[in-house]
Amino acid sequence: MLSPYIRHRMITEHEVITRVLTRHRFVDAEKFIQEVCWRTYWKGWLEMRPSVWARYQADVANLPHSATYDAACAGKTGIDCFDAWAMELKATGYLHNHARMWFASLWIFTLGLPWQLGADFFYHYLLDGDPASNTLSWRWVAGLQTAGKTYLAQADNITKFTNGRFTPNSFVRVAGPPSEAPWAAAAISTTPALPKGAVGLLVTEEDLHPESIDYGASRITALAAAPLGNGLSAGVSAFINGAISEALKRGAAQWRAPAELIDTLDPEGLIDWAQAHKLNTIVTAYTPVGPVSDRLAAIAPVLASAGITVVPVRRDWDSAAWPHAAKGFFAFKDKIPGLIGL
């Protein structure tokens, strides 16, 4: 249940791993550490292939919603285990990883629904919904992430690992999505030099521990935070809004600076805030590929026209780890000991 906090970086992957290694040897904790690093790997993989995200977003916007889709989202398909997981997700914002894989497999290969709409359903209800981890995990189940390798839920496996809570019969199988050409990896972009002097700090839901980021010689004189407001479930929105408010309060205490919560991440609110504090530079934690990054990219020209520059600050962990995500996870995991200083 650490995942919502890691997803929004209220705690970081590096922090979790460091804490674990104070109590356990690497050889004993290696599998757990690898699971934590999957999030880092997925982030790096998508960062090098932003077109995967762009196509997925376009598909979500354009794919039709069928009666089967409506039944799946409502937990009314007649498949007991699937329906129970749909309702559990909507009620709690969480599913065990096994259940997520089974659910995705049944969505794609039994109900015959587009994986993109399933990923979008998860993203809107999961407290740990992450643009990279969620999207790419659904692609993996569908057989797109590792070409030709699909994940098919097995009835006996579900019976065994739910301790008999569900005892489904064999499932109907339908064809999955068509194969696609491999996505070439581009180099990780560089970030601009850190500014000197007075700056404002923008806190977003992508990184809610701003006090653990190195801002160099920047002097933070004012803080602002704004939720994206992109139609997530009430439970997810409440979690994010509470976490943003908490991060803003901690930041205000850390830098002894005024802090303001802006209603939504839009240029008008940011311009008003920046001008009120006589700011022409805003620093913010680097936002990986996803909705927040899309929004910042869209509003940056508007801010620039008002004489305001936004400077992203990438964590050292990401800068060191993401370039190793050009290929599969097995190649990435060989780099983990070096990343954590072993």
CSV table of C-alpha atoms in Angstrom, one decimal:
chain,number,residue,atom,x,y,z
A,1,MET,CA,0.0,0.0,0.0
A,2,LEU,CA,3.0,2.3,-0.5
A,3,SER,CA,2.1,2.7,-4.1
A,4,PRO,CA,-0.1,5.9,-4.0
A,5,TYR,CA,2.6,7.7,-2.0
A,6,ILE,CA,5.4,6.6,-4.3
A,7,ARG,CA,3.4,7.4,-7.4
A,8,HIS,CA,3.0,11.0,-6.3
A,9,ARG,CA,6.5,11.0,-4.8
A,10,MET,CA,5.4,11.8,-1.3
A,11,ILE,CA,8.1,9.2,-0.8
A,12,THR,CA,10.6,8.4,-3.6
A,13,GLU,CA,11.8,5.1,-5.0
A,14,HIS,CA,15.3,5.9,-3.8
A,15,GLU,CA,14.1,6.7,-0.3
A,16,VAL,CA,12.2,3.4,0.0
A,17,ILE,CA,15.2,1.4,-1.3
A,18,THR,CA,17.6,3.2,1.0
A,19,ARG,CA,15.3,2.5,4.0
A,20,VAL,CA,15.0,-1.2,3.1
A,21,LEU,CA,18.8,-1.6,2.9
A,22,THR,CA,19.2,-0.3,6.4
A,23,ARG,CA,17.4,-3.4,7.6
A,24,HIS,CA,18.0,-6.1,4.9
A,25,ARG,CA,20.9,-7.3,2.8
A,26,PHE,CA,20.5,-6.5,-1.0
A,27,VAL,CA,20.5,-10.3,-1.8
A,28,ASP,CA,17.5,-10.8,0.5
A,29,ALA,CA,15.6,-7.7,-0.6
A,30,GLU,CA,16.5,-7.8,-4.3
A,31,LYS,CA,13.1,-8.9,-5.6
A,32,PHE,CA,11.3,-6.2,-3.6
A,33,ILE,CA,13.8,-3.6,-4.8
A,34,GLN,CA,13.2,-4.7,-8.4
A,35,GLU,CA,9.5,-4.3,-8.0
A,36,VAL,CA,10.1,-0.7,-6.7
A,37,CYS,CA,12.3,-0.1,-9.7
A,38,TRP,CA,9.7,-1.2,-12.2
A,39,ARG,CA,8.1,2.2,-11.7
A,40,THR,CA,11.4,3.9,-12.5
A,41,TYR,CA,11.9,1.7,-15.6
A,42,TRP,CA,8.4,2.4,-16.9
A,43,LYS,CA,8.9,6.1,-16.5
A,44,GLY,CA,12.2,6.0,-18.4
A,45,TRP,CA,10.8,3.8,-21.1
A,46,LEU,CA,7.9,6.2,-21.8
A,47,GLU,CA,10.1,9.2,-21.5
A,48,MET,CA,12.1,7.9,-24.5
A,49,ARG,CA,8.9,7.1,-26.4
A,50,PRO,CA,6.4,10.0,-25.8
A,51,SER,CA,4.6,9.1,-29.1
A,52,VAL,CA,3.3,5.9,-27.3
A,53,TRP,CA,1.5,8.2,-24.8
A,54,ALA,CA,0.2,10.5,-27.5
A,55,ARG,CA,-1.3,7.7,-29.6
A,56,TYR,CA,-2.9,6.2,-26.5
A,57,GLN,CA,-4.5,9.5,-25.6
A,58,ALA,CA,-5.8,9.9,-29.1
A,59,ASP,CA,-7.2,6.4,-29.0
A,60,VAL,CA,-9.0,7.0,-25.7
A,61,ALA,CA,-10.6,10.1,-27.2
A,62,ASN,CA,-11.8,8.4,-30.3
A,63,LEU,CA,-12.7,4.8,-29.4
A,64,PRO,CA,-16.5,4.2,-29.0
A,65,HIS,CA,-18.0,3.1,-25.8
A,66,SER,CA,-20.0,0.0,-26.4
A,67,ALA,CA,-22.7,-1.7,-24.2
A,68,THR,CA,-20.0,-4.2,-23.2
A,69,TYR,CA,-17.8,-1.4,-22.1
A,70,ASP,CA,-20.5,0.1,-20.0
A,71,ALA,CA,-21.2,-3.2,-18.4
A,72,ALA,CA,-17.5,-3.8,-17.6
A,73,CYS,CA,-17.2,-0.4,-15.9
A,74,ALA,CA,-20.3,-1.0,-13.9
A,75,GLY,CA,-19.2,-4.4,-12.8
A,76,LYS,CA,-22.2,-6.1,-14.6
A,77,THR,CA,-20.6,-8.5,-17.1
A,78,GLY,CA,-21.8,-11.7,-15.4
A,79,ILE,CA,-18.1,-12.8,-14.7
A,80,ASP,CA,-18.2,-12.9,-10.9
A,81,CYS,CA,-14.5,-12.2,-10.3
A,82,PHE,CA,-14.3,-9.4,-12.9
A,83,ASP,CA,-17.4,-7.7,-11.6
A,84,ALA,CA,-16.1,-7.9,-8.0
A,85,TRP,CA,-12.8,-6.4,-9.0
A,86,ALA,CA,-14.5,-3.5,-10.9
A,87,MET,CA,-16.5,-2.7,-7.8
A,88,GLU,CA,-13.5,-3.0,-5.5
A,89,LEU,CA,-11.5,-0.7,-7.6
A,90,LYS,CA,-14.2,1.9,-7.7
A,91,ALA,CA,-14.9,1.6,-3.9
A,92,THR,CA,-11.3,1.6,-2.7
A,93,GLY,CA,-9.0,3.0,-5.4
A,94,TYR,CA,-6.9,-0.1,-5.2
A,95,LEU,CA,-6.4,-3.7,-6.6
A,96,HIS,CA,-3.8,-6.2,-5.9
A,97,ASN,CA,-1.3,-6.6,-8.8
A,98,HIS,CA,-2.6,-10.2,-9.6
A,99,ALA,CA,-6.2,-8.8,-9.8
A,100,ARG,CA,-5.0,-6.0,-12.1
A,101,MET,CA,-3.5,-8.5,-14.5
A,102,TRP,CA,-6.5,-10.8,-14.4
A,103,PHE,CA,-8.9,-7.9,-14.9
A,104,ALA,CA,-6.9,-6.6,-17.9
A,105,SER,CA,-6.7,-10.0,-19.5
A,106,LEU,CA,-10.4,-10.6,-19.2
A,107,TRP,CA,-11.1,-7.0,-20.4
A,108,ILE,CA,-9.1,-7.6,-23.6
A,109,PHE,CA,-9.2,-11.3,-24.4
A,110,THR,CA,-12.6,-12.3,-23.0
A,111,LEU,CA,-14.8,-9.2,-23.3
A,112,GLY,CA,-13.0,-8.1,-26.4
A,113,LEU,CA,-12.6,-4.5,-25.3
A,114,PRO,CA,-9.9,-2.1,-26.4
A,115,TRP,CA,-6.9,-2.1,-23.9
A,116,GLN,CA,-6.8,1.7,-24.2
A,117,LEU,CA,-10.2,2.1,-22.6
A,118,GLY,CA,-9.3,-0.4,-19.9
A,119,ALA,CA,-6.1,1.6,-19.1
A,120,ASP,CA,-8.2,4.8,-19.0
A,121,PHE,CA,-10.7,3.2,-16.6
A,122,PHE,CA,-7.9,2.1,-14.2
A,123,TYR,CA,-6.2,5.5,-14.4
A,124,HIS,CA,-9.3,7.3,-13.3
A,125,TYR,CA,-10.0,5.1,-10.3
A,126,LEU,CA,-6.5,4.0,-9.0
A,127,LEU,CA,-5.0,6.0,-6.2
A,128,ASP,CA,-1.6,5.0,-7.6
A,129,GLY,CA,-2.7,5.5,-11.3
A,130,ASP,CA,0.5,6.4,-13.1
A,131,PRO,CA,0.7,7.4,-16.8
A,132,ALA,CA,3.7,5.2,-17.5
A,133,SER,CA,3.2,2.2,-15.2
A,134,ASN,CA,-0.6,1.9,-15.9
A,135,THR,CA,-0.4,2.5,-19.7
A,136,LEU,CA,2.6,0.2,-20.3
A,137,SER,CA,1.3,-2.6,-18.0
A,138,TRP,CA,-1.9,-2.7,-20.0
A,139,ARG,CA,0.2,-2.8,-23.2
A,140,TRP,CA,2.1,-5.7,-21.7
A,141,VAL,CA,-1.0,-7.7,-21.0
A,142,ALA,CA,-2.2,-7.0,-24.5
A,143,GLY,CA,1.0,-8.4,-26.0
A,144,LEU,CA,2.3,-5.1,-27.3
A,145,GLN,CA,4.9,-4.2,-24.8
A,146,THR,CA,6.8,-7.5,-25.3
A,147,ALA,CA,5.9,-8.3,-28.9
A,148,GLY,CA,3.9,-11.5,-29.2
A,149,LYS,CA,3.8,-12.2,-25.4
A,150,THR,CA,0.3,-11.8,-24.1
A,151,TYR,CA,-0.9,-12.5,-20.5
A,152,LEU,CA,-4.0,-14.7,-20.4
A,153,ALA,CA,-5.8,-15.1,-17.1
A,154,GLN,CA,-6.3,-18.8,-16.2
A,155,ALA,CA,-9.3,-19.9,-14.2
A,156,ASP,CA,-7.4,-22.3,-12.0
A,157,ASN,CA,-4.8,-19.6,-11.2
A,158,ILE,CA,-7.6,-17.3,-10.1
A,159,THR,CA,-9.1,-20.0,-7.9
A,160,LYS,CA,-5.7,-20.8,-6.3
A,161,PHE,CA,-4.5,-17.3,-5.6
A,162,THR,CA,-7.9,-16.0,-4.4
A,163,ASN,CA,-8.0,-18.9,-1.9
A,164,GLY,CA,-11.2,-20.2,-3.5
A,165,ARG,CA,-13.0,-16.8,-3.3
A,166,PHE,CA,-13.7,-17.2,-7.0
A,167,THR,CA,-14.0,-20.5,-8.9
A,168,PRO,CA,-14.5,-19.5,-12.5
A,169,ASN,CA,-14.8,-21.9,-15.4
A,170,SER,CA,-12.6,-21.5,-18.4
A,171,PHE,CA,-12.9,-18.2,-20.2
A,172,VAL,CA,-13.9,-17.4,-23.7
A,173,ARG,CA,-10.9,-16.2,-25.7
A,174,VAL,CA,-11.0,-13.6,-28.5
A,175,ALA,CA,-8.2,-12.1,-30.6
A,176,GLY,CA,-6.2,-9.3,-29.0
A,177,PRO,CA,-5.0,-6.1,-30.6
A,178,PRO,CA,-3.0,-6.3,-33.8
A,179,SER,CA,0.7,-6.2,-33.5
A,180,GLU,CA,2.7,-3.0,-34.0
A,181,ALA,CA,6.1,-2.1,-35.1
A,182,PRO,CA,8.7,-1.5,-32.3
A,183,TRP,CA,9.0,2.0,-30.9
A,184,ALA,CA,12.4,3.4,-31.3
A,185,ALA,CA,13.9,5.0,-28.2
A,186,ALA,CA,15.0,8.6,-28.3
A,187,ALA,CA,17.6,10.1,-26.0
A,188,ILE,CA,16.4,11.5,-22.6
A,189,SER,CA,16.1,15.2,-23.0
A,190,THR,CA,18.5,17.5,-21.0
A,191,THR,CA,17.1,20.0,-18.6
A,192,PRO,CA,18.1,23.7,-18.5
A,193,ALA,CA,20.5,25.1,-16.0
A,194,LEU,CA,19.1,26.1,-12.7
A,195,PRO,CA,18.4,29.8,-12.3
A,196,LYS,CA,20.0,31.9,-9.7
A,197,GLY,CA,18.2,34.4,-7.4
A,198,ALA,CA,14.6,34.7,-6.6
A,199,VAL,CA,12.2,32.2,-8.1
A,200,GLY,CA,8.7,30.9,-7.5
A,201,LEU,CA,8.2,27.1,-6.9
A,202,LEU,CA,5.3,25.4,-8.6
A,203,VAL,CA,4.2,22.1,-6.9
A,204,THR,CA,2.3,19.6,-9.0
A,205,GLU,CA,0.8,16.2,-8.3
A,206,GLU,CA,3.8,14.5,-10.1
A,207,ASP,CA,6.2,15.3,-7.2
A,208,LEU,CA,4.8,16.1,-3.8
A,209,HIS,CA,8.1,16.2,-1.8
A,210,PRO,CA,9.6,19.4,-3.1
A,211,GLU,CA,11.8,19.9,-0.1
A,212,SER,CA,14.0,16.9,-1.1
A,213,ILE,CA,14.9,18.4,-4.5
A,214,ASP,CA,18.1,20.3,-5.1
A,215,TYR,CA,17.3,23.7,-6.6
A,216,GLY,CA,20.9,24.9,-6.7
A,217,ALA,CA,21.4,28.6,-6.2
A,218,SER,CA,17.7,29.4,-6.7
A,219,ARG,CA,16.1,31.3,-3.9
A,220,ILE,CA,12.5,30.3,-3.4
A,221,THR,CA,10.4,33.4,-2.4
A,222,ALA,CA,6.9,32.1,-3.1
A,223,LEU,CA,5.1,28.8,-3.7
A,224,ALA,CA,2.0,27.8,-5.6
A,225,ALA,CA,0.3,24.5,-6.2
A,226,ALA,CA,-2.5,23.5,-8.6
A,227,PRO,CA,-4.3,20.2,-9.2
A,228,LEU,CA,-4.7,19.2,-12.9
A,229,GLY,CA,-8.4,18.8,-12.5
A,230,ASN,CA,-8.7,16.1,-15.3
A,231,GLY,CA,-11.9,14.3,-14.3
A,232,LEU,CA,-10.4,11.6,-12.0
A,233,SER,CA,-12.7,9.8,-9.6
A,234,ALA,CA,-13.8,11.6,-6.4
A,235,GLY,CA,-11.6,9.3,-4.3
A,236,VAL,CA,-8.5,9.9,-6.4
A,237,SER,CA,-9.2,13.6,-6.6
A,238,ALA,CA,-9.6,13.9,-2.8
A,239,PHE,CA,-6.3,12.0,-2.2
A,240,ILE,CA,-4.4,14.2,-4.7
A,241,ASN,CA,-5.9,17.4,-3.4
A,242,GLY,CA,-5.1,16.5,0.2
A,243,ALA,CA,-1.5,15.5,-0.7
A,244,ILE,CA,-1.0,18.8,-2.6
A,245,SER,CA,-2.2,20.9,0.3
A,246,GLU,CA,0.1,19.0,2.7
A,247,ALA,CA,3.1,19.5,0.4
A,248,LEU,CA,2.3,23.2,0.0
A,249,LYS,CA,2.2,23.6,3.8
A,250,ARG,CA,5.5,21.8,4.3
A,251,GLY,CA,7.1,23.9,1.5
A,252,ALA,CA,5.9,27.1,3.1
A,253,ALA,CA,7.4,26.1,6.4
A,254,GLN,CA,10.7,24.9,4.7
A,255,TRP,CA,11.3,28.2,2.8
A,256,ARG,CA,9.4,30.5,5.0
A,257,ALA,CA,7.6,31.8,2.0
A,258,PRO,CA,4.0,32.6,1.1
A,259,ALA,CA,2.1,29.7,-0.5
A,260,GLU,CA,-1.0,29.7,-2.6
A,261,LEU,CA,-3.3,27.0,-3.8
A,262,ILE,CA,-4.5,27.7,-7.3
A,263,ASP,CA,-7.8,26.1,-8.4
A,264,THR,CA,-6.5,24.5,-11.5
A,265,LEU,CA,-3.3,24.3,-13.5
A,266,ASP,CA,-4.0,27.0,-16.0
A,267,PRO,CA,-2.0,30.0,-17.3
A,268,GLU,CA,-4.2,32.7,-15.9
A,269,GLY,CA,-3.9,31.6,-12.3
A,270,LEU,CA,-0.1,31.1,-12.6
A,271,ILE,CA,0.4,34.5,-14.3
A,272,ASP,CA,-1.7,36.3,-11.6
A,273,TRP,CA,0.3,34.5,-8.9
A,274,ALA,CA,3.7,35.2,-10.5
A,275,GLN,CA,2.9,38.9,-11.1
A,276,ALA,CA,1.7,39.3,-7.5
A,277,HIS,CA,5.1,38.1,-6.3
A,278,LYS,CA,7.1,39.9,-9.0
A,279,LEU,CA,8.4,36.6,-10.4
A,280,ASN,CA,9.7,36.0,-13.9
A,281,THR,CA,11.0,32.5,-13.3
A,282,ILE,CA,9.2,29.5,-11.9
A,283,VAL,CA,11.0,26.3,-11.0
A,284,THR,CA,9.1,23.0,-10.8
A,285,ALA,CA,9.9,19.3,-10.3
A,286,TYR,CA,10.3,17.7,-13.8
A,287,THR,CA,7.1,16.2,-14.9
A,288,PRO,CA,7.5,12.9,-16.8
A,289,VAL,CA,5.4,12.1,-19.9
A,290,GLY,CA,1.7,12.3,-18.9
A,291,PRO,CA,-1.2,14.7,-18.4
A,292,VAL,CA,0.7,17.2,-16.2
A,293,SER,CA,3.6,17.3,-18.6
A,294,ASP,CA,1.1,17.8,-21.5
A,295,ARG,CA,-0.6,20.7,-19.6
A,296,LEU,CA,2.6,22.5,-18.8
A,297,ALA,CA,3.8,22.2,-22.4
A,298,ALA,CA,0.5,23.7,-23.5
A,299,ILE,CA,0.6,26.7,-21.1
A,300,ALA,CA,4.4,27.4,-21.4
A,301,PRO,CA,4.0,29.7,-24.4
A,302,VAL,CA,1.3,31.7,-22.7
A,303,LEU,CA,3.5,32.2,-19.7
A,304,ALA,CA,6.4,33.1,-21.9
A,305,SER,CA,4.4,35.8,-23.6
A,306,ALA,CA,3.9,37.2,-20.1
A,307,GLY,CA,7.6,37.2,-19.5
A,308,ILE,CA,7.5,34.1,-17.2
A,309,THR,CA,9.9,31.1,-17.8
A,310,VAL,CA,9.2,27.7,-16.3
A,311,VAL,CA,12.4,25.7,-15.5
A,312,PRO,CA,12.0,22.0,-14.8
A,313,VAL,CA,14.3,20.4,-12.2
A,314,ARG,CA,14.9,16.7,-12.6
A,315,ARG,CA,15.9,14.5,-9.7
A,316,ASP,CA,19.3,12.9,-9.8
A,317,TRP,CA,17.7,9.4,-9.5
A,318,ASP,CA,15.7,9.9,-12.7
A,319,SER,CA,18.6,11.4,-14.6
A,320,ALA,CA,20.8,8.4,-13.7
A,321,ALA,CA,18.2,5.6,-14.2
A,322,TRP,CA,16.0,6.6,-17.1
A,323,PRO,CA,18.7,6.3,-19.8
A,324,HIS,CA,19.0,2.6,-18.9
A,325,ALA,CA,15.3,2.0,-19.9
A,326,ALA,CA,16.0,1.9,-23.6
A,327,LYS,CA,15.4,-1.9,-23.8
A,328,GLY,CA,13.7,-4.4,-21.6
A,329,PHE,CA,13.6,-4.6,-17.8
A,330,PHE,CA,16.1,-7.5,-17.7
A,331,ALA,CA,18.7,-5.1,-19.1
A,332,PHE,CA,17.6,-2.4,-16.7
A,333,LYS,CA,17.7,-4.5,-13.6
A,334,ASP,CA,21.4,-5.3,-14.1
A,335,LYS,CA,22.0,-1.5,-13.5
A,336,ILE,CA,20.1,-1.4,-10.2
A,337,PRO,CA,23.1,-2.2,-7.9
A,338,GLY,CA,25.0,0.7,-9.4
A,339,LEU,CA,22.0,3.1,-9.1
A,340,ILE,CA,21.7,2.4,-5.4
A,341,GLY,CA,25.5,2.6,-4.8
A,342,LEU,CA,26.4,-1.1,-4.4
